[in-house]
Each structure stands twice: as C-alpha cells, then as structure tokens.
XYZ file of C-alpha atoms in Angstrom:
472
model
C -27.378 -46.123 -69.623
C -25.971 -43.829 -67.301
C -26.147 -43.899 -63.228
C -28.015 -47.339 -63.286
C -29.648 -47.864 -60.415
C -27.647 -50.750 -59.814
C -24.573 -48.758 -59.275
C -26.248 -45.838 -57.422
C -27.033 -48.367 -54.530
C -23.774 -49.690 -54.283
C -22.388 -46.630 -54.298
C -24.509 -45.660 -52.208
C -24.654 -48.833 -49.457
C -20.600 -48.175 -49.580
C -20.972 -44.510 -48.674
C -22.932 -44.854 -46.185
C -20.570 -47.998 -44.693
C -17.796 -45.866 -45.105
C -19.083 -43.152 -43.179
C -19.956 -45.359 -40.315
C -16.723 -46.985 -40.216
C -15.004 -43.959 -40.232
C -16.346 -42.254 -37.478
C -16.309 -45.538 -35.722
C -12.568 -45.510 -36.362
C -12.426 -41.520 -35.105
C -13.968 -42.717 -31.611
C -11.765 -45.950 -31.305
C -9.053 -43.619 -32.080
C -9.827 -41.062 -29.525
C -10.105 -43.943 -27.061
C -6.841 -46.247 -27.364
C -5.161 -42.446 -27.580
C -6.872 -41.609 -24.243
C -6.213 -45.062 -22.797
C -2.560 -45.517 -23.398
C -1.737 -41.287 -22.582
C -3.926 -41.739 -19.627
C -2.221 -45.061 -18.556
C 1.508 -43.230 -18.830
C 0.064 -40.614 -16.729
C -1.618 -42.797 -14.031
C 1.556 -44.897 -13.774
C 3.803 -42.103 -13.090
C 1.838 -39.929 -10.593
C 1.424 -43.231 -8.888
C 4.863 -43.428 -8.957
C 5.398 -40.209 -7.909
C 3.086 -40.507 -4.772
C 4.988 -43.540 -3.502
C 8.573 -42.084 -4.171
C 7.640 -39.071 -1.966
C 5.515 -40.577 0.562
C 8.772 -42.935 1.234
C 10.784 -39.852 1.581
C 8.587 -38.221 3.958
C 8.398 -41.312 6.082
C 12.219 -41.874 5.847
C 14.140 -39.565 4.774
C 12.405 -36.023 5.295
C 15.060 -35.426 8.004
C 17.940 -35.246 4.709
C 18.732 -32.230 3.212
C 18.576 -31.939 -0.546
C 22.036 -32.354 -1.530
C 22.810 -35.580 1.186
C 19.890 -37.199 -0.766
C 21.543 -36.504 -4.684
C 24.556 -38.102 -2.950
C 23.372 -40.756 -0.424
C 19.912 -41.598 -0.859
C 19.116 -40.434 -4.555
C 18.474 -44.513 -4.996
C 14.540 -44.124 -2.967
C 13.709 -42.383 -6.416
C 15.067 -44.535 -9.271
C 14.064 -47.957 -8.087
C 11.193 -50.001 -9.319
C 10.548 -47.037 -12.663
C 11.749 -47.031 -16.080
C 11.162 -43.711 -16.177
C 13.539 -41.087 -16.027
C 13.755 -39.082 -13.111
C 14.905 -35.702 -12.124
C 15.487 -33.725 -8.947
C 14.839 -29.764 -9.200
C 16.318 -26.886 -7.893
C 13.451 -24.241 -6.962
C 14.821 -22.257 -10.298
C 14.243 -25.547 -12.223
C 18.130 -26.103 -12.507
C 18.511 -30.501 -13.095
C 20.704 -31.237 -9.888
C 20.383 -35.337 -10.529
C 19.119 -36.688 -14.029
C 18.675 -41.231 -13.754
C 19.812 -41.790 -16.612
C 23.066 -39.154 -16.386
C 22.179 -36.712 -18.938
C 22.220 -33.050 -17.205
C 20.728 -30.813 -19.100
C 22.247 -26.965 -18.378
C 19.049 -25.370 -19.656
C 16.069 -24.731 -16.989
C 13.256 -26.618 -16.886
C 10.346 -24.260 -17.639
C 7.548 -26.824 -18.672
C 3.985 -26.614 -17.676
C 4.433 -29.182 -14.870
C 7.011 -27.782 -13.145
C 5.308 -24.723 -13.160
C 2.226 -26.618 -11.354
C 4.773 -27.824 -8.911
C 5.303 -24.412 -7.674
C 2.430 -23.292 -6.933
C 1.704 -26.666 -5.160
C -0.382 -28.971 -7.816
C -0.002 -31.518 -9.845
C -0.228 -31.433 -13.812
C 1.161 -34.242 -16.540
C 2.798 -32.435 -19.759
C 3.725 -33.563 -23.249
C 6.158 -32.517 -25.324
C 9.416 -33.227 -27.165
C 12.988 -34.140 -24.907
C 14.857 -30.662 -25.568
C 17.993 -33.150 -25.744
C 16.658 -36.444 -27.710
C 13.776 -34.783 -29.376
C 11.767 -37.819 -28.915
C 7.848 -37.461 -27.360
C 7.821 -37.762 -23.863
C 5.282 -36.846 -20.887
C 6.363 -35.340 -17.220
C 4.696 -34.962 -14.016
C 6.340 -33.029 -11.240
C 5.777 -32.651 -7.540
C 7.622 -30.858 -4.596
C 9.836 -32.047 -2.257
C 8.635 -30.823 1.089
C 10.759 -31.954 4.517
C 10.225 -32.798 8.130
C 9.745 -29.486 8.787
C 7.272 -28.532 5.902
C 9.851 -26.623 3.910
C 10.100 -27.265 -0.039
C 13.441 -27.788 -0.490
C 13.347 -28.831 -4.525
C 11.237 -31.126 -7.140
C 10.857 -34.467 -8.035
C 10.010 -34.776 -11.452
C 9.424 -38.688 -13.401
C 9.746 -37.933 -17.265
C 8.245 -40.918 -19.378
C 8.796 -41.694 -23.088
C 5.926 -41.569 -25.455
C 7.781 -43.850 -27.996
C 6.189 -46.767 -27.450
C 2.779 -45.327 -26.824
C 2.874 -43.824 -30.203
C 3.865 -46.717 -31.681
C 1.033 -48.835 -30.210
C -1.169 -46.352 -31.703
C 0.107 -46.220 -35.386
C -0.797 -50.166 -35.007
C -3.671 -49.457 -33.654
C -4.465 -47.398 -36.938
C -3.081 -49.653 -39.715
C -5.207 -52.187 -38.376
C -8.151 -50.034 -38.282
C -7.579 -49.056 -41.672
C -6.772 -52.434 -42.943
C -10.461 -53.436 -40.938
C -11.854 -50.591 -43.081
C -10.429 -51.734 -46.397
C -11.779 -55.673 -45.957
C -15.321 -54.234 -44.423
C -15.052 -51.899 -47.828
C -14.513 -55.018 -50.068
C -17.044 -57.309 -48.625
C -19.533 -54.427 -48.034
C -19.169 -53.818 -51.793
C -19.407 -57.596 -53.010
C -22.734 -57.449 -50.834
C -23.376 -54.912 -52.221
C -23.578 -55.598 -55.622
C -25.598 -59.122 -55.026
C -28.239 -57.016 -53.099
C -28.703 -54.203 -55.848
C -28.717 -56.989 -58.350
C -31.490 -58.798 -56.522
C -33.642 -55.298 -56.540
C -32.415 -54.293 -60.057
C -33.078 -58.073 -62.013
C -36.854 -57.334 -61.365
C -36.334 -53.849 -62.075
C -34.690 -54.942 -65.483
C -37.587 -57.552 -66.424
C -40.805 -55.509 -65.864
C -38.942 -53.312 -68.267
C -38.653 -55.817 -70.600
C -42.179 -56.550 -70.161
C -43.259 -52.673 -70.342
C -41.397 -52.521 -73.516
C -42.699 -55.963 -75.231
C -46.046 -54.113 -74.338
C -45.283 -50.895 -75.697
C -44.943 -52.731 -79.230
C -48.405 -54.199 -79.015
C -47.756 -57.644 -77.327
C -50.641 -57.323 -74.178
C -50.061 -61.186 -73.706
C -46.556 -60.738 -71.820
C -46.805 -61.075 -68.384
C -44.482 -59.729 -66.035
C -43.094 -62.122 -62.600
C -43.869 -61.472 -59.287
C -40.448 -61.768 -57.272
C -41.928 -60.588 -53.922
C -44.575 -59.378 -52.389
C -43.424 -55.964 -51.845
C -43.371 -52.717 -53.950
C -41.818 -54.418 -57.046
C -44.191 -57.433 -56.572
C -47.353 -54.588 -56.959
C -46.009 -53.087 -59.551
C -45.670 -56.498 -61.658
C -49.334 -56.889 -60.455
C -50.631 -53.614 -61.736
C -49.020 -54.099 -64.659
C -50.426 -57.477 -65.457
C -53.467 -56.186 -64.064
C -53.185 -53.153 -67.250
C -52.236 -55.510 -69.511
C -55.374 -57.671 -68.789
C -57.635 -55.196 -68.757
C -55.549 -53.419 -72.292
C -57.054 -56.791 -73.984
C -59.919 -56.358 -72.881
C -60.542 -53.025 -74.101
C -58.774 -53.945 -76.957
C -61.322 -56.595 -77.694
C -64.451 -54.810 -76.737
C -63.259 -52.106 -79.759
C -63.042 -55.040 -82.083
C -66.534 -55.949 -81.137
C -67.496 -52.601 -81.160
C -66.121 -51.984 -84.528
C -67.689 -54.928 -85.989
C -71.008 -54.682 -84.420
C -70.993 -51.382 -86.185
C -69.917 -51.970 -89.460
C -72.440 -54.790 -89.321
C -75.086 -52.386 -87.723
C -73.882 -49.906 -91.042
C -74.083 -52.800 -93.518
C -77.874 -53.904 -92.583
C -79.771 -50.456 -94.003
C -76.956 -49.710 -96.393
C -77.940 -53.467 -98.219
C -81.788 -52.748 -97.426
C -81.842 -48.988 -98.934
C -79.188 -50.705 -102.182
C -81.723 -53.724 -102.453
C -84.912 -52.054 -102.797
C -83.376 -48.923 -104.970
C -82.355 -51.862 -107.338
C -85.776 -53.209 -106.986
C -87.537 -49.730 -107.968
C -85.254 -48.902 -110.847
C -87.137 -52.191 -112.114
C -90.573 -51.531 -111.216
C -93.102 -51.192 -113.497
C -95.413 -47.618 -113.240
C -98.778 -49.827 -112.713
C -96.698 -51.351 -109.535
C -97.703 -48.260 -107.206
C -98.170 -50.154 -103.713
C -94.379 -51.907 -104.560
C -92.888 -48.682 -105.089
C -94.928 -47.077 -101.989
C -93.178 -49.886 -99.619
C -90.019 -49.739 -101.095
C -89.273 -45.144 -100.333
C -91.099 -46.020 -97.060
C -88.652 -49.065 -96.307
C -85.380 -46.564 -97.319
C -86.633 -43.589 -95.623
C -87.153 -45.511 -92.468
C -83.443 -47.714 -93.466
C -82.318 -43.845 -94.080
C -83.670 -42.777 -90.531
C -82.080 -45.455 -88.993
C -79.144 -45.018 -90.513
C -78.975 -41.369 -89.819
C -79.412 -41.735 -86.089
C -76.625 -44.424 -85.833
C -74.391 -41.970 -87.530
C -75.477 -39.596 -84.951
C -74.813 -41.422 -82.510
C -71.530 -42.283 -83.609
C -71.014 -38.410 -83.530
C -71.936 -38.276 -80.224
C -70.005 -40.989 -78.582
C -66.533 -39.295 -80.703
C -67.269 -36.561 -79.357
C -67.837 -37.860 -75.761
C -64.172 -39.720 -76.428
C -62.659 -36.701 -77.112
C -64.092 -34.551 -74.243
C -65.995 -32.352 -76.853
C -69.683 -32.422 -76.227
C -71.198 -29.606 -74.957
C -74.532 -28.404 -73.427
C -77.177 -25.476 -74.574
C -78.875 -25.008 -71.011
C -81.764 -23.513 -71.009
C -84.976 -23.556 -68.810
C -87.963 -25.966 -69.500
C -90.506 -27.996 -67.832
C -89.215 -31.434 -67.806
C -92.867 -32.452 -66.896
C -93.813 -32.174 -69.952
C -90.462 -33.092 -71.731
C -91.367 -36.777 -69.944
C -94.855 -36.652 -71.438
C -93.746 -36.137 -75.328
C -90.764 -38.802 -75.004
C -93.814 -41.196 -73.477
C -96.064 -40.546 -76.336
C -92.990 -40.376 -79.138
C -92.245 -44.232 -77.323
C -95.391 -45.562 -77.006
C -95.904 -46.644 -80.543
C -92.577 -48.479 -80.163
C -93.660 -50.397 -77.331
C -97.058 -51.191 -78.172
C -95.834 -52.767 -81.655
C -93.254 -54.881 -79.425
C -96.473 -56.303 -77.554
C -95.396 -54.686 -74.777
C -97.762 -53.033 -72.006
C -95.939 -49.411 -71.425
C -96.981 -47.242 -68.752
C -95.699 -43.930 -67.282
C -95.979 -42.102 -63.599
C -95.453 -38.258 -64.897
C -96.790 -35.965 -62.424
C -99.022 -32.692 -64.331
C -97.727 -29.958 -62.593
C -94.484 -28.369 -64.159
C -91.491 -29.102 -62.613
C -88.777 -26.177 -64.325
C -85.144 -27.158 -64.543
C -82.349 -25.684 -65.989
C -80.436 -28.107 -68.263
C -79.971 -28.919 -71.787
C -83.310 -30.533 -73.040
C -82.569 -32.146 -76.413
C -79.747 -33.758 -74.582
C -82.472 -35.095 -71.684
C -84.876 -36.340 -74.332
C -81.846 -38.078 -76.562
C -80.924 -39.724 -72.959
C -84.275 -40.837 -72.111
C -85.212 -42.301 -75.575
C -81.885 -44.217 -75.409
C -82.940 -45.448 -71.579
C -86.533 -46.641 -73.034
C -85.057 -47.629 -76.367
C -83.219 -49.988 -74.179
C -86.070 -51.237 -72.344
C -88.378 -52.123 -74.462
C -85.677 -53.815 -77.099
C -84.131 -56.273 -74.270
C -87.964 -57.058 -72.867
C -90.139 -60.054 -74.455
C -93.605 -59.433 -75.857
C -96.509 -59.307 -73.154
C -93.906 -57.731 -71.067
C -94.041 -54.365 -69.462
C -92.099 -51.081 -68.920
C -92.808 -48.664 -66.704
C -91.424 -45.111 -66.470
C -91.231 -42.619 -63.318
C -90.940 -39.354 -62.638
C -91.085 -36.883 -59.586
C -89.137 -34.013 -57.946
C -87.488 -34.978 -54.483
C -85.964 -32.105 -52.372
C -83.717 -30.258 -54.872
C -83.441 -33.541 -57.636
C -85.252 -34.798 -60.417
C -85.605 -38.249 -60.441
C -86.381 -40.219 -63.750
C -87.110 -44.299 -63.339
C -87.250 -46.861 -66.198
C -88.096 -50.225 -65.309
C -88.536 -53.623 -67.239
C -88.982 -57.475 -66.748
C -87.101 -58.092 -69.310
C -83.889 -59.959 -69.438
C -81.835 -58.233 -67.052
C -78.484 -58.417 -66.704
C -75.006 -60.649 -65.233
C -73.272 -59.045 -62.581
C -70.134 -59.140 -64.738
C -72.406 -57.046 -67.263
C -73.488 -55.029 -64.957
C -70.133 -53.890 -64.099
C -68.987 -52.988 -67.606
C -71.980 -51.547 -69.029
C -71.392 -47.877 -69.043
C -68.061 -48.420 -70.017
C -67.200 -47.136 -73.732
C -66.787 -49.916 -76.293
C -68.593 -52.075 -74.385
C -71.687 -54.784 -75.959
C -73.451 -56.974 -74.127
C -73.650 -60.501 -75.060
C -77.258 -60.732 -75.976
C -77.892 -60.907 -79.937
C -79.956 -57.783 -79.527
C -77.046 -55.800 -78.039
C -76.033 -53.293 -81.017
C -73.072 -50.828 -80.802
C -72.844 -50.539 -76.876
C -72.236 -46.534 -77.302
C -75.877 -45.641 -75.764
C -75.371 -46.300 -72.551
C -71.833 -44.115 -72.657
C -73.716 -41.306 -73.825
C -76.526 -41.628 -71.385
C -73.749 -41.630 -68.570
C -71.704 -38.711 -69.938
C -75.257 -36.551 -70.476
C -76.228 -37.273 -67.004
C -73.035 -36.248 -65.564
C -72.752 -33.192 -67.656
C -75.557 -32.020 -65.841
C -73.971 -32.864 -62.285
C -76.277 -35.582 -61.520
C -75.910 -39.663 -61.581
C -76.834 -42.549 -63.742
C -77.548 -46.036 -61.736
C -78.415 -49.037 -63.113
C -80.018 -52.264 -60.989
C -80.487 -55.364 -62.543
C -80.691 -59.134 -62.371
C -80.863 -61.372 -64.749
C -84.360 -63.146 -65.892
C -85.703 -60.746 -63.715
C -85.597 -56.944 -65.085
C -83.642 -53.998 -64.653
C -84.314 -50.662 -63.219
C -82.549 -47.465 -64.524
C -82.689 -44.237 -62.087
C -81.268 -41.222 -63.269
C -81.002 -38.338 -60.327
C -80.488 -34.663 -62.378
C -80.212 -31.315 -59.778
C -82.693 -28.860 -60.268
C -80.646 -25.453 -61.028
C -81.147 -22.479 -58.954
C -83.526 -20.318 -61.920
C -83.724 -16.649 -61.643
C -87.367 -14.868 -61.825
C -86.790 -13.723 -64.986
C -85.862 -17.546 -66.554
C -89.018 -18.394 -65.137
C -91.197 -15.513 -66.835
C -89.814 -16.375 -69.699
C-alpha cells in the first residue's frame, strides 16, 4: 500500500523538525556572525580611542614624521593588530608589522576618516589576500590640525574559523536531532497507526459476515470512538440481522397457517359426499376467509417492499375524513365485539375535508385498531378519537390491553421488528403505519406501559384545499 499513513507522519514530524531546526540554525548563525564581527570591531575602535587619546595627551606637540621615527611605539603596544599611519593621500608611511604597501589606501574607512567619522570595513589584504577588517581615525595635533591617519587593520582568520565550527556543529546538532526525531518518530506513528491497522482488520472480518468481532479501544480519543461506533454497528448489524430472521420466519409461518388450512379442507371436499351440504358450506367459507387472509398478508408484504425500497406512493385527493373514521369504526366493530371486547369511538359529525390519500388513511387506521383489539384481553376495551385542532387532524387509539416494555417501545416502528408476545405476527404493520403517516407530513406516536394499555396518536396536517376541491 502506497503512502501509509505511517510513513506520511514521519515524514511529516521530520519535515516539520527540520524546518525548525533550520531556521533555528539561520538565527544562531546570524548571531555568533554578528557577535564575533562585532567583537573585532569593538576591540579595535577601543583600541583606536586609547592610542589617540594618549597622543593627544602626550604627544600632540610631535609632528608626523618625529612620531614614525621616535614615538611610533604609543601605537603598536598592547594590539595584535596591525597598524598603519596615513598620509592625507592614503600613502602607508609606517606599517607594524613592516610590510609597506606602495598602493593607496582607498577603502571605505579611510574614506570616513576624512571627512571626520568613524566606519569599520571588511575586505581581503590587497597583499596576503586573507579577510581582514579596518577602522581608521585622524590624527589631529595640539593645534587642531590633521596631520595624517591612524588606521588598526585586524585579521578575520580566526573569526571565520570560529564560525565554520560554529556550523559543523550546528549541522552535526541537526543530523543527531534528525535521527532521534525520526526514531520518535516512527514509535509515535506506530502507536496511532497499530489501532489504525486493527479496526481495519475488524472492518474487514465484518465485511465478510463475521458481526461478532469486536474491535479494542486503545484510548479514549478519536480512534477510541471510532472502535466504539463500530462495535456499536456491529451490535446493532446483529440485531437487525436477527430481527430479519424472525421476521422471515414469523412469515413463512404466518404463510404456512392458511396455505395448510385452504390444502386441508380442499382435500377434505374432494372427499365429500353431495348429501354433505353444511360440510362443504364451512369448508369454501373457511378458504375464502384462509384466502382473504392470505391475500392481505401478501399485500402487506407488498407494501412494506415497497416502503424498503422508497417506492410507495400517494393518490391525494380530497375527502371527509369524518366520515372515513366512521366506516373504518363500523368495518372494526364486528372484530372487536367477537373478541369480547367493548369498542367505542369519539368521531365528531360534521365533515372535516383533508387533502391526503384515503385508502392509505383507512389501511393505516385498520392496522392501528387491528393492533388494538388483537393485543387486548376479552372484556377489555378500545376506544378511538378523533377531532380537528388548529390546522391538524388528530386520530387516537387507545387500549388496556397489554401494553408494552420500554425496550419495545423503542424498536417498534422499526422495520423487521416483532414483539415478543405470541400474538405478535410479521412486525411490518407498524412500519407501514409510520411511513403512511409521514408521507403525509404528519407524526406517528406511540405511549405505552406494560399491563396497563397503550395509546396511539397520529397528528396528519390538514392541506390548504382550493374552492373548487371543495365543490367537488
């Protein structure tokens, strides 16, 4: 694998060290330069100053040329510098060390001298060649006339040399901070990059089906949540996982029941005698109801693919939902009364128009009361609501049934998912219920507790209807 991210940090963490050092090395650079140049320079105007202030306590009475012959000695001692004495042309009429050079002196500190200032210049010996720096003043007497210059020429030599050390050892510091920054280097990325390495080897134990895998948490930090999320998926993958084996086996089971009632009985009428009319009577009335019921799980099997896939749809259209309530009472009431159950309804007689898809309503309402009266006992009761608030319709189903754990509770509108009552059958109506409701921009709550009951509200918007929806 190329530009691992185990590499990219080293290289990275050594970049960035090697930047710093450098320009740390730039500045230190610029500094010992500085301090040893300025050093040279301090040391020989100091000189300088106390070579001509002796003069002009002493000697200012001497002409120039009695001082290159007598007294020349008040300017050599106590330097190791080399020093000159000027003509005002910048002739050498006394060199220290001996060496006369016949050329002029034209350098940038002489020319200072003349017009009365000081200034240190560096440059190469016109005779040696070697890096030296100079510093000139004038040589004024008793009576305040410049008779010639004092100049104090240093060598750089040694300077420069202190400086080339100065940068070996620099680079040498560079080289070791380098190595060790790299070694670090390389134990830090592998610290970040071992996690790294093993929720990938989770990830991809995963990816070939293996939920049980659990990834380590190193650290609490960004790595540590991610191990947590993914344990967290993985967890909740099993789950799922096992709430479609339920599903699928609560419906093939669901499938089985009228498929083995509708094959028993046809086996049973290809038998019957013709005299054995009230047999044969119970027998189509026991398929076609097996065949009803069979139909409508397939339906709703239909349904909940389609709400999977994204692919149901709504055929709005304007209705009074008034009275929609009324005919899903009376088509339920039958149901409830054979379950012993005492069913009432709150259904208010004026119309109440909404715009919305109203085979899709009454399928979502039958499943709601379906529900209720399956998962309450007999001599039980459900009760169902209806009334307009503000700009909502508001549709209430409540029971005293069995109600409902809170870890049901949290899963029941989830797809796949089947309670753990023995009268819990696919799980899929709920789903559907939810998805209807929130096709039509509204919300499906659910409060329950068990032993107690559960109430289902489900809030729908009333549409803004033109007149002309309304006349029709």
């Amino acid at each position: 694998m190329k530009n691992k991210i185990g590499n990219r940090l080293v290289r990275s963490f050594l970049i960035v060290i090697l930047i710093t050092i450098s320009i740390i090395d730039i500045f230190l650079l610029i500094g010992f330069r500085f301090y040893y140049y300025n050093t040279i320079s301090n040391e020989l105007s100091s000189r300088m100053n106390l070579s001509l202030e002796i003069y002009r306590r002493d000697y200012s009475d001497r002409s120039l040329k009695d001082l290159i012959y007598d007294d020349s000695e008040i300017f050599f001692s106590n330097t190791k510098a080399k020093v000159q004495i000027l003509d005002d042309e910048g002739k050498v009429l006394l060199d220290s060390i001996g060496s006369l050079n016949t050329n002029q002196v034209e350098t940038e500190d002489f020319k200072a001298a003349k017009e009365g200032n000081r200034k240190t210049w560096r440059g190469l010996d016109p005779v040696t060649g070697e890096p030296i720096m100079a510093i000139t003043g004038q040589i004024t007497n008793s009576s305040g006339q410049n008779i010639g210059y004092l100049r104090f020429v240093s060598s750089m030599n040694e300077a420069n040399i202190a400086i080339i050390k100065t940068i070996v050892t620099l680079l040498l510091l560079t080289l070791i901070v380098a190595l060790v920054t790299t070694i670090f280097s390389f134990l830090i990325s592998r610290s970040i990059v071992r996690p790294i390495l093993e929720l990938t080897d989770v990830a991809k134990k995963m990816l070939k089906g293996n939920y049980e895998e659990k990834a380590k948490v190193w650290e609490d930090d960004e790595i540590g949540e991610l191990a947590k999320t993914l344990n967290a998926m993985s967890e909740e993958i099993i789950n799922k996982d096992r709430i479609k084996n339920d599903f699928i086996s609560s419906v093939s089971h669901e499938l089985r029941t009228p498929l083995t009632s509708i094959k028993g009985w046809a086996v049973v009428l290809k038998d019957a005698k013709e005299d054995e009319s009230d047999l044969i009577e119970d027998g189509l009335n026991i398929i076609e109801n097996e065949t009803d019921r069979l139909a409508k799980m397939v339906e709703e099997l239909l349904d909940f693919s389609r709400y999977i896939s994204g692919r149901i749809t709504l055929d709005k259209d304007v209705f009074d939902i008034s009275q929609t309530c009324r005919e899903v009472a009376k088509q339920m009431r039958p149901r409830a009364k054979s379950n012993k159950i005492e069913f009432t309804t709150e259904i208010p007689e004026e119309s109440i128009l909404i715009n919305a898809d109203e085979n899709r309503i009454k399928q979502l309402l039958i499943n709601l009361l379906d529900n209720a009266i399956k998962f309450t006992s007999d001599n039980g009761w459900v009760k169902f609501q209806m009334y307009k608030e503000d700009e909502n319709v508001t549709m209430m189903i409540s029971d005293n049934g069995m109600g409902m754990t809170k870890e049901e509770l949290a899963h029941v509108k989830e797809k796949f998912y089947k309670g753990k009552h023995s009268k819990s059958h696919s799980g899929i109506g709920l789903s559907i219920s939810d998805e209807i409701t929130k096709l039509h921009g509204g919300f499906l709550e659910i409060f329950s507790e068990e032993k107690i009951g559960t109430t289902v509200t489900v809030i729908l918007p009333v549409n803004e209807i033109e007149e002309g929806e309304k006349n029709d």
